[in-house]
Structures are given as structure tokens and as C-alpha cells.
XYZ file of C-alpha atoms in Angstrom:
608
model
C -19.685 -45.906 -5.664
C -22.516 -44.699 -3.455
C -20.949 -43.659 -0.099
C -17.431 -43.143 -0.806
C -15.849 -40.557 -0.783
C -13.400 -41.509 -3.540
C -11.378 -37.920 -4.092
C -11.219 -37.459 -0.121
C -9.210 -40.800 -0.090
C -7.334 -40.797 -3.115
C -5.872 -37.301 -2.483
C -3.093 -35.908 -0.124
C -3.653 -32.766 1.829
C -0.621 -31.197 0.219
C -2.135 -31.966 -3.773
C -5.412 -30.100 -2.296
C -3.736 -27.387 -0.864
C -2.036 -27.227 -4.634
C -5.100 -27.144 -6.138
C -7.030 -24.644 -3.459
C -3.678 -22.498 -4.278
C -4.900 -22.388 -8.221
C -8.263 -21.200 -7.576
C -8.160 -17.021 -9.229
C -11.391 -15.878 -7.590
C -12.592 -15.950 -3.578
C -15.803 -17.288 -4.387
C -14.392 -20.574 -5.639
C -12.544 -20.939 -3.016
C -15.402 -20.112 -0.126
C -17.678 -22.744 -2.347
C -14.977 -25.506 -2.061
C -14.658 -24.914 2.076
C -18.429 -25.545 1.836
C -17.463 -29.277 0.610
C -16.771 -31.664 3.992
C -14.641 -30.160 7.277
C -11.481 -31.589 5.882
C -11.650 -28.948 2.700
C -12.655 -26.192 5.149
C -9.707 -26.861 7.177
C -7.035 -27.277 4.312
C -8.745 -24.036 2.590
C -8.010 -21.942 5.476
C -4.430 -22.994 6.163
C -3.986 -22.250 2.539
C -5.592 -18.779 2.204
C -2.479 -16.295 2.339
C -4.291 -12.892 1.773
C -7.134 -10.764 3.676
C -8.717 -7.628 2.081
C -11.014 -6.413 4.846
C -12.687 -2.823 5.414
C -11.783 -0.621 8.122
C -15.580 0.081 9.433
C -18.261 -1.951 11.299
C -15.795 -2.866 14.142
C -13.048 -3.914 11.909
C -10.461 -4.786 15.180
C -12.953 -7.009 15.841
C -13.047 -8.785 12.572
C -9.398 -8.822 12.484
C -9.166 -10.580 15.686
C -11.696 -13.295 14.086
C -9.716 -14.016 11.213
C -6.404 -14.076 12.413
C -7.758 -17.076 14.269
C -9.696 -18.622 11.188
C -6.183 -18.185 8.964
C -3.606 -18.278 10.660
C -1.139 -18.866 7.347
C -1.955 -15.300 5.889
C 1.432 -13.257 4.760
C -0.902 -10.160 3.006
C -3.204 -7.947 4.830
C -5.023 -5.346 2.927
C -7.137 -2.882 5.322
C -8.864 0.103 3.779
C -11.114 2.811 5.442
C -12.903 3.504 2.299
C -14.236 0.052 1.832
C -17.003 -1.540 3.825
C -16.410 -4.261 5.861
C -17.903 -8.077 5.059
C -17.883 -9.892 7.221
C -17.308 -14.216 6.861
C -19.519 -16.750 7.028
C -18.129 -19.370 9.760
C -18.306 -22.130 7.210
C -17.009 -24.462 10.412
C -19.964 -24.267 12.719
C -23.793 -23.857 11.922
C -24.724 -20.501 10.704
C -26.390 -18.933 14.277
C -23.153 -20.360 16.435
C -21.072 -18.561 13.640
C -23.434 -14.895 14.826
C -23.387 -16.118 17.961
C -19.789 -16.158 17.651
C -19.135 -12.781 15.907
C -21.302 -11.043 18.203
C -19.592 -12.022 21.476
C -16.786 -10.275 19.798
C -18.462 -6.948 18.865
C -19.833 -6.827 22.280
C -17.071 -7.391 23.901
C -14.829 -4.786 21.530
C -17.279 -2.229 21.961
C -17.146 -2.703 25.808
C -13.673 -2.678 26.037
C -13.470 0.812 23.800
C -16.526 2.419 25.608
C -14.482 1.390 29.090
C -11.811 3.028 27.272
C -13.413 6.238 26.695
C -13.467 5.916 23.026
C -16.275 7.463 21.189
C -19.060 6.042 19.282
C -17.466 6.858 16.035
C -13.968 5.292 16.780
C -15.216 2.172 16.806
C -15.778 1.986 13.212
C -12.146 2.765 12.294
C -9.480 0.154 12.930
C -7.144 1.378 16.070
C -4.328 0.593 17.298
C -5.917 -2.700 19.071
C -6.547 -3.703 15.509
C -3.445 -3.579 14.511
C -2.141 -5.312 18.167
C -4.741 -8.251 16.637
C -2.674 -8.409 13.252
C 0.589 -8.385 14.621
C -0.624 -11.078 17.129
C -2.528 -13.250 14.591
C -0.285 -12.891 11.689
C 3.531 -13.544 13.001
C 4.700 -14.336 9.204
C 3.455 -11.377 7.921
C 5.118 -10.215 4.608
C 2.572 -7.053 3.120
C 0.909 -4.652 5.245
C -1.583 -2.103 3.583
C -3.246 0.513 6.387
C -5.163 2.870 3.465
C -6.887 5.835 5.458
C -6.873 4.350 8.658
C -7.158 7.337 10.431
C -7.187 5.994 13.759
C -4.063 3.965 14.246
C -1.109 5.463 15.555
C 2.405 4.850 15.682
C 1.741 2.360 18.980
C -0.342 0.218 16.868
C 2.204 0.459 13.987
C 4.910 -0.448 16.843
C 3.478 -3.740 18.077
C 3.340 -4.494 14.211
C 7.039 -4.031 13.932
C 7.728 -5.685 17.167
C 5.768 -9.113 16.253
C 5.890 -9.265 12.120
C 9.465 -9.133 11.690
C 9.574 -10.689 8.178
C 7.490 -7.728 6.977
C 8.640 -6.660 3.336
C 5.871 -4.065 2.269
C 4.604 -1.524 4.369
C 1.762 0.860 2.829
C 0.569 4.228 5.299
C -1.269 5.949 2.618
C -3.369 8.459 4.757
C -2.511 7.594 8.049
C -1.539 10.180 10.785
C 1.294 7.681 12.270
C 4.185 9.574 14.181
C 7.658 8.518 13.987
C 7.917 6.287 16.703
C 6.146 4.138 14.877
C 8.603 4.498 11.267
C 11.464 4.084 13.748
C 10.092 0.925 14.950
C 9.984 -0.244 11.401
C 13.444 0.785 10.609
C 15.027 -1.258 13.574
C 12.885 -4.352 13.866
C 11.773 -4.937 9.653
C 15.145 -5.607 8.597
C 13.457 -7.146 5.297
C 11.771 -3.923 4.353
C 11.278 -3.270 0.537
C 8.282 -1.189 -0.636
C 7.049 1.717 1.864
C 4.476 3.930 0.801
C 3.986 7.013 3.035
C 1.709 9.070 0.717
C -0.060 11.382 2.858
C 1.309 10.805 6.020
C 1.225 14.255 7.383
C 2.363 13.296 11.160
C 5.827 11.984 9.688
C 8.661 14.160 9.767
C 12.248 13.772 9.019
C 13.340 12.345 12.321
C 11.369 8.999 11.161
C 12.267 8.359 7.794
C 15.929 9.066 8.536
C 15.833 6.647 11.563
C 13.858 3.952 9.223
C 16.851 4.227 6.489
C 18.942 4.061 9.163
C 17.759 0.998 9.945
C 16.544 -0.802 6.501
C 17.699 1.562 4.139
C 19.764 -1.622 2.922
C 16.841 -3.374 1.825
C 14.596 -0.528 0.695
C 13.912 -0.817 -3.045
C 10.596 1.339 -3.121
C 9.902 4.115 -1.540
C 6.681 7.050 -2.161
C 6.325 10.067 -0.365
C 3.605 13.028 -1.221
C 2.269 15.803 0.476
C 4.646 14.802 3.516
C 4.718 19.030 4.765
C 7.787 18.087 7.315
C 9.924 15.903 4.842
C 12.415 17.735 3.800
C 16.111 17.567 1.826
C 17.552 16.253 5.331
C 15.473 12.576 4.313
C 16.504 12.385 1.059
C 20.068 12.746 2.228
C 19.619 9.644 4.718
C 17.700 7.851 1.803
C 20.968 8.785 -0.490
C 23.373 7.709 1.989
C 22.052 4.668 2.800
C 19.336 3.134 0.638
C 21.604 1.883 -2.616
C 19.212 -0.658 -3.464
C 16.563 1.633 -3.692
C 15.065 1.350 -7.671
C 12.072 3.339 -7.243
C 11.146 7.039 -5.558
C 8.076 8.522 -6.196
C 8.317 12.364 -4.979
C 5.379 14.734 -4.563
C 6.286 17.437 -2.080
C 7.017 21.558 -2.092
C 9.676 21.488 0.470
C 11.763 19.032 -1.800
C 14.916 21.092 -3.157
C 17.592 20.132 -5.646
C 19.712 18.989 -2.139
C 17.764 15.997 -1.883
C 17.154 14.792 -5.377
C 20.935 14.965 -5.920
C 21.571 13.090 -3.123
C 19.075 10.218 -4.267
C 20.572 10.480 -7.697
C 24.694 10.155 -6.340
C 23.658 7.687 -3.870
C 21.006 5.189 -5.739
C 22.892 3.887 -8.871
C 20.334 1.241 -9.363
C 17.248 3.685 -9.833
C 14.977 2.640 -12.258
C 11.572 4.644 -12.076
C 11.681 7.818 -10.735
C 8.388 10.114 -10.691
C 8.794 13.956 -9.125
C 6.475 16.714 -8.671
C 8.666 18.970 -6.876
C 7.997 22.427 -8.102
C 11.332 23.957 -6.997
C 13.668 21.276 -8.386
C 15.723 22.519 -11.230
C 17.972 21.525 -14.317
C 21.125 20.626 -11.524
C 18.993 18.124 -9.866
C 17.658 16.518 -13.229
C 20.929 16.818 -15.031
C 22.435 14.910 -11.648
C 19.830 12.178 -13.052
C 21.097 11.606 -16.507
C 24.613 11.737 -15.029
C 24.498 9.269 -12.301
C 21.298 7.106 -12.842
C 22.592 4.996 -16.201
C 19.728 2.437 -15.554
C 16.800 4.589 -14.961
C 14.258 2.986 -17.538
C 10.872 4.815 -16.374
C 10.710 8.923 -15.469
C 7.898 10.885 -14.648
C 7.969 15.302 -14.513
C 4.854 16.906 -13.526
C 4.122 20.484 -13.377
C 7.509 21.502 -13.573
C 8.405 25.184 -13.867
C 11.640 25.760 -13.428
C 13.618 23.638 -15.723
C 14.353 23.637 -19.096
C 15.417 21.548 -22.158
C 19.151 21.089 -20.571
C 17.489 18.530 -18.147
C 16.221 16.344 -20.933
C 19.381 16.562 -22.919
C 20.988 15.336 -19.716
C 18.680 12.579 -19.476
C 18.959 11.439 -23.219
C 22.802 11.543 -22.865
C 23.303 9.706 -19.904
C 20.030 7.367 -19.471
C 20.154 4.849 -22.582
C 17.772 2.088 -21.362
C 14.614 4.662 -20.822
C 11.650 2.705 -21.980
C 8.829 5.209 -20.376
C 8.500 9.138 -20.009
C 5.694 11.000 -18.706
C 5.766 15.397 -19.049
C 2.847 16.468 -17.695
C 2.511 20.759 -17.578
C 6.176 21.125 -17.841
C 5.720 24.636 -19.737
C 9.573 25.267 -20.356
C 10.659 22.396 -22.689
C 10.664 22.038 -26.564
C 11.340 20.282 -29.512
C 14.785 20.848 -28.509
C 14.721 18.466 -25.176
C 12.252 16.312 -26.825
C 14.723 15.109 -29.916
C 17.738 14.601 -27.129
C 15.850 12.133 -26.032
C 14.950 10.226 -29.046
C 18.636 10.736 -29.926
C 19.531 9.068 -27.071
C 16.452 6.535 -25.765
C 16.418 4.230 -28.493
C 14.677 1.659 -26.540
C 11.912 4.566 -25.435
C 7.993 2.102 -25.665
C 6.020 4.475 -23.613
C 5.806 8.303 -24.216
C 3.038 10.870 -22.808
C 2.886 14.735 -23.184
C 0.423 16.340 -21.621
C 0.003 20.177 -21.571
C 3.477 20.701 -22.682
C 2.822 23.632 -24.783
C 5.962 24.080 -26.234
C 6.427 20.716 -27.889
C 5.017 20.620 -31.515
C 5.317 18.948 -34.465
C 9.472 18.445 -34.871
C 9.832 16.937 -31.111
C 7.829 14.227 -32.395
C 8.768 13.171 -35.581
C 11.708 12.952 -33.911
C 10.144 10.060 -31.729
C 9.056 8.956 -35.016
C 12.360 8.597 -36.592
C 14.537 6.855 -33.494
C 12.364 5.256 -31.343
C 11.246 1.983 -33.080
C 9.758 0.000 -30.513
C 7.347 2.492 -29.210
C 4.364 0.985 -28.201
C 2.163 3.681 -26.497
C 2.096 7.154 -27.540
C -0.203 9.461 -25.879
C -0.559 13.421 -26.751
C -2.842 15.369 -24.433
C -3.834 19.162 -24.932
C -0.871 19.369 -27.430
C -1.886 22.212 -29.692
C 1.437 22.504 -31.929
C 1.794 18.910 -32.501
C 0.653 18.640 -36.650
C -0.404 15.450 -38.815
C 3.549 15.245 -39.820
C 4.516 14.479 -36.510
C 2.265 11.033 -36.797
C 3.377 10.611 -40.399
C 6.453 10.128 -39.049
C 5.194 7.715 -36.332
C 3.586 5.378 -38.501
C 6.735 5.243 -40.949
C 8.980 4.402 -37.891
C 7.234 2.826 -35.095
C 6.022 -0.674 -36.493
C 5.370 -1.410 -32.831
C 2.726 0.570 -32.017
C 0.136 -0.723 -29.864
C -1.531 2.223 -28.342
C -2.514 6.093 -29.717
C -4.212 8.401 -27.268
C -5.181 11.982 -28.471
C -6.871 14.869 -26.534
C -7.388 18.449 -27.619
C -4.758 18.232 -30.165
C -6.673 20.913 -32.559
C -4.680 20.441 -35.811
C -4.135 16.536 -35.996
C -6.744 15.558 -38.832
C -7.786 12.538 -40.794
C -4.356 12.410 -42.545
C -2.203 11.909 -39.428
C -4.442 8.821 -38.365
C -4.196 7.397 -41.752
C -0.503 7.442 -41.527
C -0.780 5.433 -37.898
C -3.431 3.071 -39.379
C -1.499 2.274 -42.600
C 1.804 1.660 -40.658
C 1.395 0.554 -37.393
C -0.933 -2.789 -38.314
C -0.867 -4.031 -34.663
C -2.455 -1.392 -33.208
C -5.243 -2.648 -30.446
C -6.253 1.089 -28.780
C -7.347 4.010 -30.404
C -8.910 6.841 -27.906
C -9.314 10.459 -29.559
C -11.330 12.811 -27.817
C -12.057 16.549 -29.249
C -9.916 16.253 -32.137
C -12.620 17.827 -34.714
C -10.465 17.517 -37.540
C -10.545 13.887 -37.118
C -13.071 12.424 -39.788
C -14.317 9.066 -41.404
C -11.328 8.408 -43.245
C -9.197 8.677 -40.501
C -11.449 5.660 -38.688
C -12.206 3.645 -41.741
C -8.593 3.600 -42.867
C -7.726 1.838 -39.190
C -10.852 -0.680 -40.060
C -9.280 -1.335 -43.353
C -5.806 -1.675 -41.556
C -5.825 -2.197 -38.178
C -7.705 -6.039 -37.662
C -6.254 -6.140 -34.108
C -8.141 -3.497 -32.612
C -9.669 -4.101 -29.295
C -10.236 -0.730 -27.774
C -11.799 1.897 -30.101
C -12.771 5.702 -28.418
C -14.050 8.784 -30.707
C -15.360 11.089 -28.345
C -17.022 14.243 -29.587
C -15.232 14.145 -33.126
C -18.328 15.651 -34.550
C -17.297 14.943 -38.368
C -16.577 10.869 -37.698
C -20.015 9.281 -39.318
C -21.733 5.974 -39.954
C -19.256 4.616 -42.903
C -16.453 4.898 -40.358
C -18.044 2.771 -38.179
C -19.143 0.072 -40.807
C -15.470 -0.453 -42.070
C -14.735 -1.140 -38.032
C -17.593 -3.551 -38.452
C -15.925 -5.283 -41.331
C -12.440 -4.873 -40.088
C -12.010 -5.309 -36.716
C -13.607 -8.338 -35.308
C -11.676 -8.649 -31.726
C -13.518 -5.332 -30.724
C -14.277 -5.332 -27.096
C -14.484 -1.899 -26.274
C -16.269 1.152 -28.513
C -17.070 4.669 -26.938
C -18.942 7.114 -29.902
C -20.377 9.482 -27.190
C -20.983 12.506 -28.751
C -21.050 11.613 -32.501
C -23.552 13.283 -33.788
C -23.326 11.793 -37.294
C -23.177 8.560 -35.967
C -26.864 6.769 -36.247
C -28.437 2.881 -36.082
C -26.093 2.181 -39.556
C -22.800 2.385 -37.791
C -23.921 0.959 -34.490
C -25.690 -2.027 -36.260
C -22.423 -2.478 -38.609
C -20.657 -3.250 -35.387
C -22.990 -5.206 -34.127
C -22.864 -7.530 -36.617
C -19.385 -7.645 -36.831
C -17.759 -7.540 -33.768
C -19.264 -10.478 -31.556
C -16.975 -10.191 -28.774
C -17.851 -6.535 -27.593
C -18.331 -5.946 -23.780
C -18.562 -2.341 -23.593
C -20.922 0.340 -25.715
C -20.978 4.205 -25.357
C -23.419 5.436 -27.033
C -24.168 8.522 -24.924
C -25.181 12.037 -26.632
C -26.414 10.010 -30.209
C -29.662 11.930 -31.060
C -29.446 9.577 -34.420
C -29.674 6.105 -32.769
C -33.040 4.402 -32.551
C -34.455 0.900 -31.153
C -33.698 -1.092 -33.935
C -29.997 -0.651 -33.049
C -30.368 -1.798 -29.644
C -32.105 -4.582 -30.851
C -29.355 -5.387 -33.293
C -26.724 -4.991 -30.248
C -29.093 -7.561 -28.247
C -28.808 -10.205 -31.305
C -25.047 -9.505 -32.247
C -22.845 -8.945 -28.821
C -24.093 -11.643 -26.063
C -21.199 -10.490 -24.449
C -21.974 -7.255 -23.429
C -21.449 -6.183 -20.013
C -21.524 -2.098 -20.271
C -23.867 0.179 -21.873
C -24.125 3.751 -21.479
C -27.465 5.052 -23.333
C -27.759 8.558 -21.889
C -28.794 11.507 -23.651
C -30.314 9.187 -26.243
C -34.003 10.666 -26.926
C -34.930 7.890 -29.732
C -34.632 4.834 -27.250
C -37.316 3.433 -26.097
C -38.613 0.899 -23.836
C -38.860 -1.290 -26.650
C -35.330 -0.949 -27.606
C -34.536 -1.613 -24.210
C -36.326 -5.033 -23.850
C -34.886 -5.954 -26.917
C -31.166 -5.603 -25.760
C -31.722 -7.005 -22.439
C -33.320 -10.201 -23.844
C -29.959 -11.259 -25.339
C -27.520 -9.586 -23.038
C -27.832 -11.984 -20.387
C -24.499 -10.984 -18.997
C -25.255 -7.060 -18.470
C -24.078 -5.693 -15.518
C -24.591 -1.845 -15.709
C -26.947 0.497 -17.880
C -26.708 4.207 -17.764
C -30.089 5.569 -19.148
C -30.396 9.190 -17.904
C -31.967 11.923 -19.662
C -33.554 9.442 -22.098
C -37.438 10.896 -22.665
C -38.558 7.446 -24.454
C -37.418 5.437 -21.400
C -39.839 4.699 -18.477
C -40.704 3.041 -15.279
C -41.514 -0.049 -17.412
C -38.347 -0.498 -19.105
C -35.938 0.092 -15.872
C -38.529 -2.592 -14.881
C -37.280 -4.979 -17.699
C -33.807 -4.327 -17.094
C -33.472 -5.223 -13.324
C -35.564 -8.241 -14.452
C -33.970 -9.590 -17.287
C -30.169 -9.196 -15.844
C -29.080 -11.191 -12.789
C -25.668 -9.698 -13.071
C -26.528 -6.005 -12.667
C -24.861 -4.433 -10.513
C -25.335 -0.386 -11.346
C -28.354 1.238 -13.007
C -28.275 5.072 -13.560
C -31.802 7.156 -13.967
C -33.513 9.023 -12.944
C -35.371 8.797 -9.559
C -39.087 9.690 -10.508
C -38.603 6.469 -13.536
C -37.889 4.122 -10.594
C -41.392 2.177 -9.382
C -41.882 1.056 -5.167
C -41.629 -2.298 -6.879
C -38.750 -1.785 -8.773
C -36.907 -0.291 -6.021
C -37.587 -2.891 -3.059
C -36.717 -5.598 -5.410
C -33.518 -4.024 -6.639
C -32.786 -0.763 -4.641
C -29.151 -1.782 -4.128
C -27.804 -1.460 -7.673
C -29.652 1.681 -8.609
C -28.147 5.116 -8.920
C -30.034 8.211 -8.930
C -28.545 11.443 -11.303
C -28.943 14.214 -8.734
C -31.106 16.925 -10.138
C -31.983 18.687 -7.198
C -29.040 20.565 -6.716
């Protein structure tokens, strides 16, 4: 009825604060504040996370909102991102500036009466941080990423106030450890701490924090930390037992304090090290004491051999992931202990391991039955009988990436496509001896795909991509940059057979002409991402064609495309309300053009 409000009376505040809870995107929930003042006051007790940037006076902003929200247990600050700032949906629109600009005022002249410089006051500072403590008492996850400016005082009246804090994330800031020891005796509920980058820390602060919470502490990362040392990990072995994650980067890391982790934390589960003078006695302590480790992760390791993985295999039964990234010294050898052993191994990734070929895998192949991801990077002894043997055994098999592997050919991917029938992602890059019948045998096979890559595998042609037309009708991602025998036939196959794709590489196709894109335009409404560069056959024509249909395109890269002018960038920022990035050239960009949509277009720089 006219002039009754019948959902305001109907409905308890807590059944709307349910409902506000279930909204997925910000937008929805800024829209329904808009509604009446009752739904802009419910909306803001229920909003429980900030993401704000650290520049354009962000301790000002943070002072605002604490006020607007005061329920918020997750604060998100990061230098790199710009700051937007809210809409007081409370008040009219000029007392909401009116409002915000009292506050910069007066935070600038309180930092310029402090001496700060200009340039401070676009970094959050310790006053900042004084404002989040203050405004956010219940505070549960704290991320400070690159905020150069605070300091362990700031980080100390955080500690003080938000004593139910339970993540803690310092990636790139230059806190001191007065402000870590302030954590460790006043955040008794501390779980995750991420101190990546922290190059003021030394090991004074993290052995006073796990002092002090080391009970609690289940995750913990540390990289490129140049005064953490052994004497840490020691403290973090002695008295973090909970802990089920350690993510090590460092030089000054020693086989001391990765034993100590691996004696003292029983319940590890994902370790990841890139310690370049840890050995086989630390990794062997590993796969003697950590029984439940299920994900590991060894990068650029130089100084241990096949002994460490056999440990690992022997001792670490429920390993579902492993990473070896440029760990020159292992083999076939280390590689089958751990299919031996790690039955239950989903995830595997080699990358630059030049000593693993073709046996190390079909090992995989033969034990590890639910893998689900298999990815082979720069692996130049790894043969087509290594796959064979991976699509006998590994029904499972949801994911194949391959990079630079020189002598895996057609017949190794018919082996995956013929046996692993659930596959969804395919990604091969420079792997020349991978041809058509490789690709048309996983659109004969392989109806599942979603995610299809073949870059620069020069002797993959049109046919392959017709039986992906035919066969694969959940496609929602295709990259064929740098297929030269790939023309309109293939593209135009998929097009008319795989309605639901969103993204289209077509980059580097000298073959591929406007009736294509036209094709693309009537066949994919869904698209969202096209990359046309390096195509000299498209036209303007082409162009308006695709647009027309593609109502929901929100970036086009059209560089180095000769047939492509001022007139078709025209139609593009025209025809798509979504678009958000356009990369061309700067001389095909009109005044026009660029005062109606300078914001979304990217210039390739040329003048280098």
C-alpha cells in the first residue's frame, strides 16, 4: 500500500543485519545504506572489514571510519593502493566534504606543527595506526602492506588497545622490535604473522614475540629479514608447537634453525624454504620429525641432494603438494622416494630441476593416483613416456602445465587426453613438438575443459582448434598467441562452440581476419578479455563487429595492429560500458576519445 513501508515494519534489525551479512560485493551493500537511515545505520554496525589505501591522508580516513563502523574486526591498509574515500551516506553530500575536510585540515596541521614533511602525509604513521587501535578495540586481522612510515610506537598502541588481535601482517614495514615485543606480551591470541620484508626486525623481537605467543602461533613468514638468524628459529622451536606453517626466505638461515623448527613443531604442515645454505641434515630432520607435513616447497637449493627427498618420502606419508624449483642436485632417484612413499601426493611442480627426466616421473605416474595438478617447467629430460605413464595412472588429473620441455610431443598429450577425462586446464607454452593431434585428441576426450593455453607451439593448426570447438563446450579461457598456423577456421570453430568463453588471446596470429572477430561477437556474449595485438589483418571493421555483441568487454589489447585506427578505439570505448583497460598506441587515441575515456586507456611506451 502507498505509504507504508511494509519490509521496514515487518522485519527485525537482527534478520537485516542477516541479510546485509549475505551481500558478496561492497557495492550492494553501499546501494542498500542508500535505502532509509535505519538501513544505513544497521549496514554500518554490520560491516566487519575495511580495505583502505595508505595515501591521500590515510590517518585521516582511518580516523573517519573507525567512527562510521565501529563493529569492524579486519583492517586491510596498503601503500600501493590509492585511497577512496566514502561517501557519508548519513548526511547530505557537501556536510559529508564539509566533514572530511575539517579532518584533512586539521591532520595536516597537526603533522606540519609536527615537523613532518609534505610527503609523510600521504603514508599512514604511527597516528594512523593510534586511530585503528582507538576505533577498532575488537580487532581480529591487521594488514600494514608497505607502510613505510609506521613504526614500532604505532604498532605498540595497536598491541596495547586490540588485544584480541589474531593476524598480524608487516609485509614491508621498517617496524623495530619494540613494537614485535609489544605483540608478543599483549596479543596473547596471535596466529598468522607475516614479517616478509621487515628489515628493522632482528632476533631480539621475534624471540621476545614467541616468548610471549609462541603458544598460539600457527603461521609464521619471514623473508629477506638480514638480522634473523638461527637464534629465532630456536625460540620459534622451543616454544611455538602449534605452529603448522613457516615460510623461510633468508641467507643467514643455517641447518641450526630449521632443525630446531622441525624437533620442536610436530604439527607442521606446509613448510616453504629458500635458504641457500640449508643442507640434507636439516631436510632429513623434516621427514624424521614432521609426520604430518602435507605441503613442501624447495627453491633454489644447492646444497642438498636426493638423501633429503628420500627422507621426506620415508617419513612424511600424508604429502599432498611439492614444489622444486632450481634445485640442481636431485634426480630420478629422490623423485621415485617420494612417489614410493606420498601416495596421497595431488599437487607436484618441477621447475628447472635439470636432473629429473623421464623415470622420476613415471614414477609419479605409477603411485600417485590422485594427482590432480602436474606442472613441468624448463624440464628438458622429461620424455612423452613419463606422461604415458601419467595418463595410465592418474585418473584424477585436473591440471597439466608444460614449459620448455623440448622433447614432450603430440604422443605424450594424447596419453593425458585419452586417460585423464576430467581434465579442465591445459597450458603448454614452447613445447614445439606439440602438434594438432596432441590438441584434438583432448577435444575428442577431454569435454570438461575450461582453461585451454598453446602458446607459441608453432605446429598446433586450425583442425586442433575445431575438435575444441566440437568437444569442449565449458571453455572459458583460450590463449593461441603465437600460433602461426592458427587462422579465422579455428577461431570461428570455437566461437561457435564454446558459448561461455570470457577470455581470447589471439596475439601474434598473422592468419586471423575480421570475419573471425565478427564470429567471436555473434558466438561468446560473454566475453570479457581480448588480447588482439600483433594482429595485422584486423580491422576497424572487425572491431565494431565484436564490440556490438560483447556488451560485457572490459579490456582490449590492440597494439601493433596496422588495420586498427582512431575510429575503431573510438567504437570500443563507445560500445563497452564495462571497460576498464584499453592498450594502443598513443598517436591512435583522438582529443575526443581521450577526454571521454582517458582513465581506462594504456599507452605501449615506444619512446624508450
Amino acid at each position: 500500500m502507498k505509504g507504508h513501508d511494509l519490509i521496514n515494519s515487518m522485519l527485525p534489525d537482527e534478520l537485516i543485519l542477516e541479510i546485509f551479512r549475505n551481500l558478496e560485493s561492497k557495492s550492494s551493500r553501499d546501494a542498500c545504506s542508500l535505502v532509509c537511515r535505519r538501513w544505513l545505520t544497521l549496514e554500518r554496525f554490520s560491516r566487519d572489514t575495511i580495505r583502505i589505501g595508505a595515501s591521500g591522508s590515510p590517518d585521516a580516513l582511518v580516523d573517519l571510519l573507525a567512527r562510521r563502523f565501529p563493529n569492524v574486526t579486519n583492517v586491510y591498509i596498503d601503500e600501493r593502493l590509492s585511497v577512496s574515500l566514502p561517501v557519508d551516506f548519513g548526511r547530505r553530500r557537501s556536510a559529508s566534504h564539509s566533514s572530511l575536510s575539517w579532518l584533512r585540515l586539521h591532520f595536516v596541521s597537526e603533522r606540519s606543527e609536527a615537523g613532518a614533511s609534505e610527503s609523510d602525509s600521504y603514508c599512514i604513521s604511527d597516528a594512523g595506526l593510534t586511530a585503528v587501535a582507538d576505533g577498532f578495540s575488537n580487532l581480529e586481522k591487521l594488514s600494514l602492506i608497505w607502510c613505510s612510515n609506521a613504526t614500532s610506537a604505532g604498532l605498540r598502541s595497536v598491541a596495547e588497545k586490540c588485544r584480541f588481535l589474531k593476524s598480524l601482517d608487516l609485509q614491508g614495514c621498517y617496524v623495530g622490535d619494540q613494537g614485535l615485543v609489544a605483540i608478543g606480551k599483549c596479543c596473547r591470541q596471535l596466529e598468522v604473522l607475516n614479517l616478509r620484508f621487515c628489515e628493522g626486525l632482528t632476533d631480539t623481537g621475534l624471540v621476545e614475540l614467541a616468548l610471549g605467543c609462541g603458544n598460539t602461533l600457527k603461521w609464521l613468514g619471514v623473508a629477506a629479514c638480514a638480522k634473523i638468524t638461527d637464534t629465532s628459529l630456536e625460540a620459534v622451536g622451543s616454544h611455538c608447537s602449534s605452529l603448522e606453517t613457516l615460510s623461510l626466505d633468508s641467507e643467514f638461515v643455517q641447518n641450526k634453525g630449521v632443525l630446531a623448527v622441525a624437533k620442536g613443531c610436530s604439527l607442521l604442515k606446509n613448510l616453504s624454504l629458500q635458504c641457500i645454505n640449508v643442507t640434507d641434515e636439516a631436510l632429513t630432520a623434516v621427514g624424521v620429525f614432521c609426520s604430518s607435513l602435507e605441503s613442501l616447497a624447495l627453491f633454489s637449493f644447492q646444497r642438498f641432494t636426493d638423501k633429503s627427498l628420500c627422507a621426506i618420502g620415508k617419513g612424511c606419508k600424508k604429502l599432498k603438494s611439492l614444489m622444486l624449483s632450481d634445485c640442481y642436485f636431485l634426480s630420478d632417484k629422490g623423485l621415485e622416494a617420494v612417489a614410493a612413499g606420498c601416495s596421497e601426493l595431488s599437487h607436484l611442480e618441477v621447475n628447472g630441476c635439470h636432473n629429473i627426466g623421464t623415470y622420476g616421473l613415471e614414477s609419479i605416474g605409477r603411485s600417485c593416483m590422485r594427482l590432480k595438478e602436474l606442472a613441468l617447467l624448463y624440464c628438458q629430460k622429461v620424455g612423452d613416456e613419463a606422461l604415458s605413464e601419467v595418463g595410465k595412472g592418474c585418473k584424477y588429473l585436473e591440471a597439466l602445465h608444460l614449459v620448455d620441455c623440448s622433447i614432450i610431443g603430440d604422443d605424450a598429450i594424447y596419453s593425458v587426453a585419452t586417460g585423464c577425462r576430467n581434465l579442465k586446464r591445459l597450458h603448454i607454452r614452447r613445447c614445439y613438438e606439440v602438434g594438432s593431434k596432441g590438441i584434438i585428441a583432448v577435444g575428442n576426450n577431454c569435454k570438461y575443459l575450461t582453461d585451454l593455453s598453446i602458446r607459441f607451439c608453432d605446429s598446433v593448426g586450425d583442425e586442433a582448434l575445431v575438435a575444441i570447438g566440437q568437444g569442449c563446450p565449458f571453455l572459458r579461457h583460450l590463449n593461441v598467441s603465437g600460433c602461426h598456423h592458427i587462422g579465422d577456421a579455428g577461431i570461428i570453430a570455437i566461437a561457435r562452440g564454446c558459448p561461455q568463453l570470457s577470455y581470447l588471446d589471439v596475439s601474434v596470429l598473422q592468419n586471423l581476419r575480421d570475419m573471425a572477430l565478427a564470429e567471436v561477437g555473434e558466438g561468446c556474449p560473454l566475453l570479457k578479455d581480448i588480447v588482439l595485438s600483433h594482429c595485422r589483418q584486423i580491422t576497424d571493421v572487425g572491431l565494431d563487429r565484436l564490440v556490438k555483441r560483447c556488451k560485457l568487454l572490459e579490456s582490449c589489447h590492440m597494439v601493433y595492429c596496422p588495420g586498427i585506427t582512431s575510429a575503431g578505439v573510438a567504437t570500443v570505448i563507445s560500445s563497452c560500458t564495462n571497460m576498464k583497460k584499453v592498450l594502443i598506441e598513443k598517436a591512435k587515441v583522438s582529443e575526443r576519445t581521450q577526454r571521454r575515456a582517458g582513465s581506462v586507456i594504456s599507452y605501449l611506451c615506444v619512446d624508450l
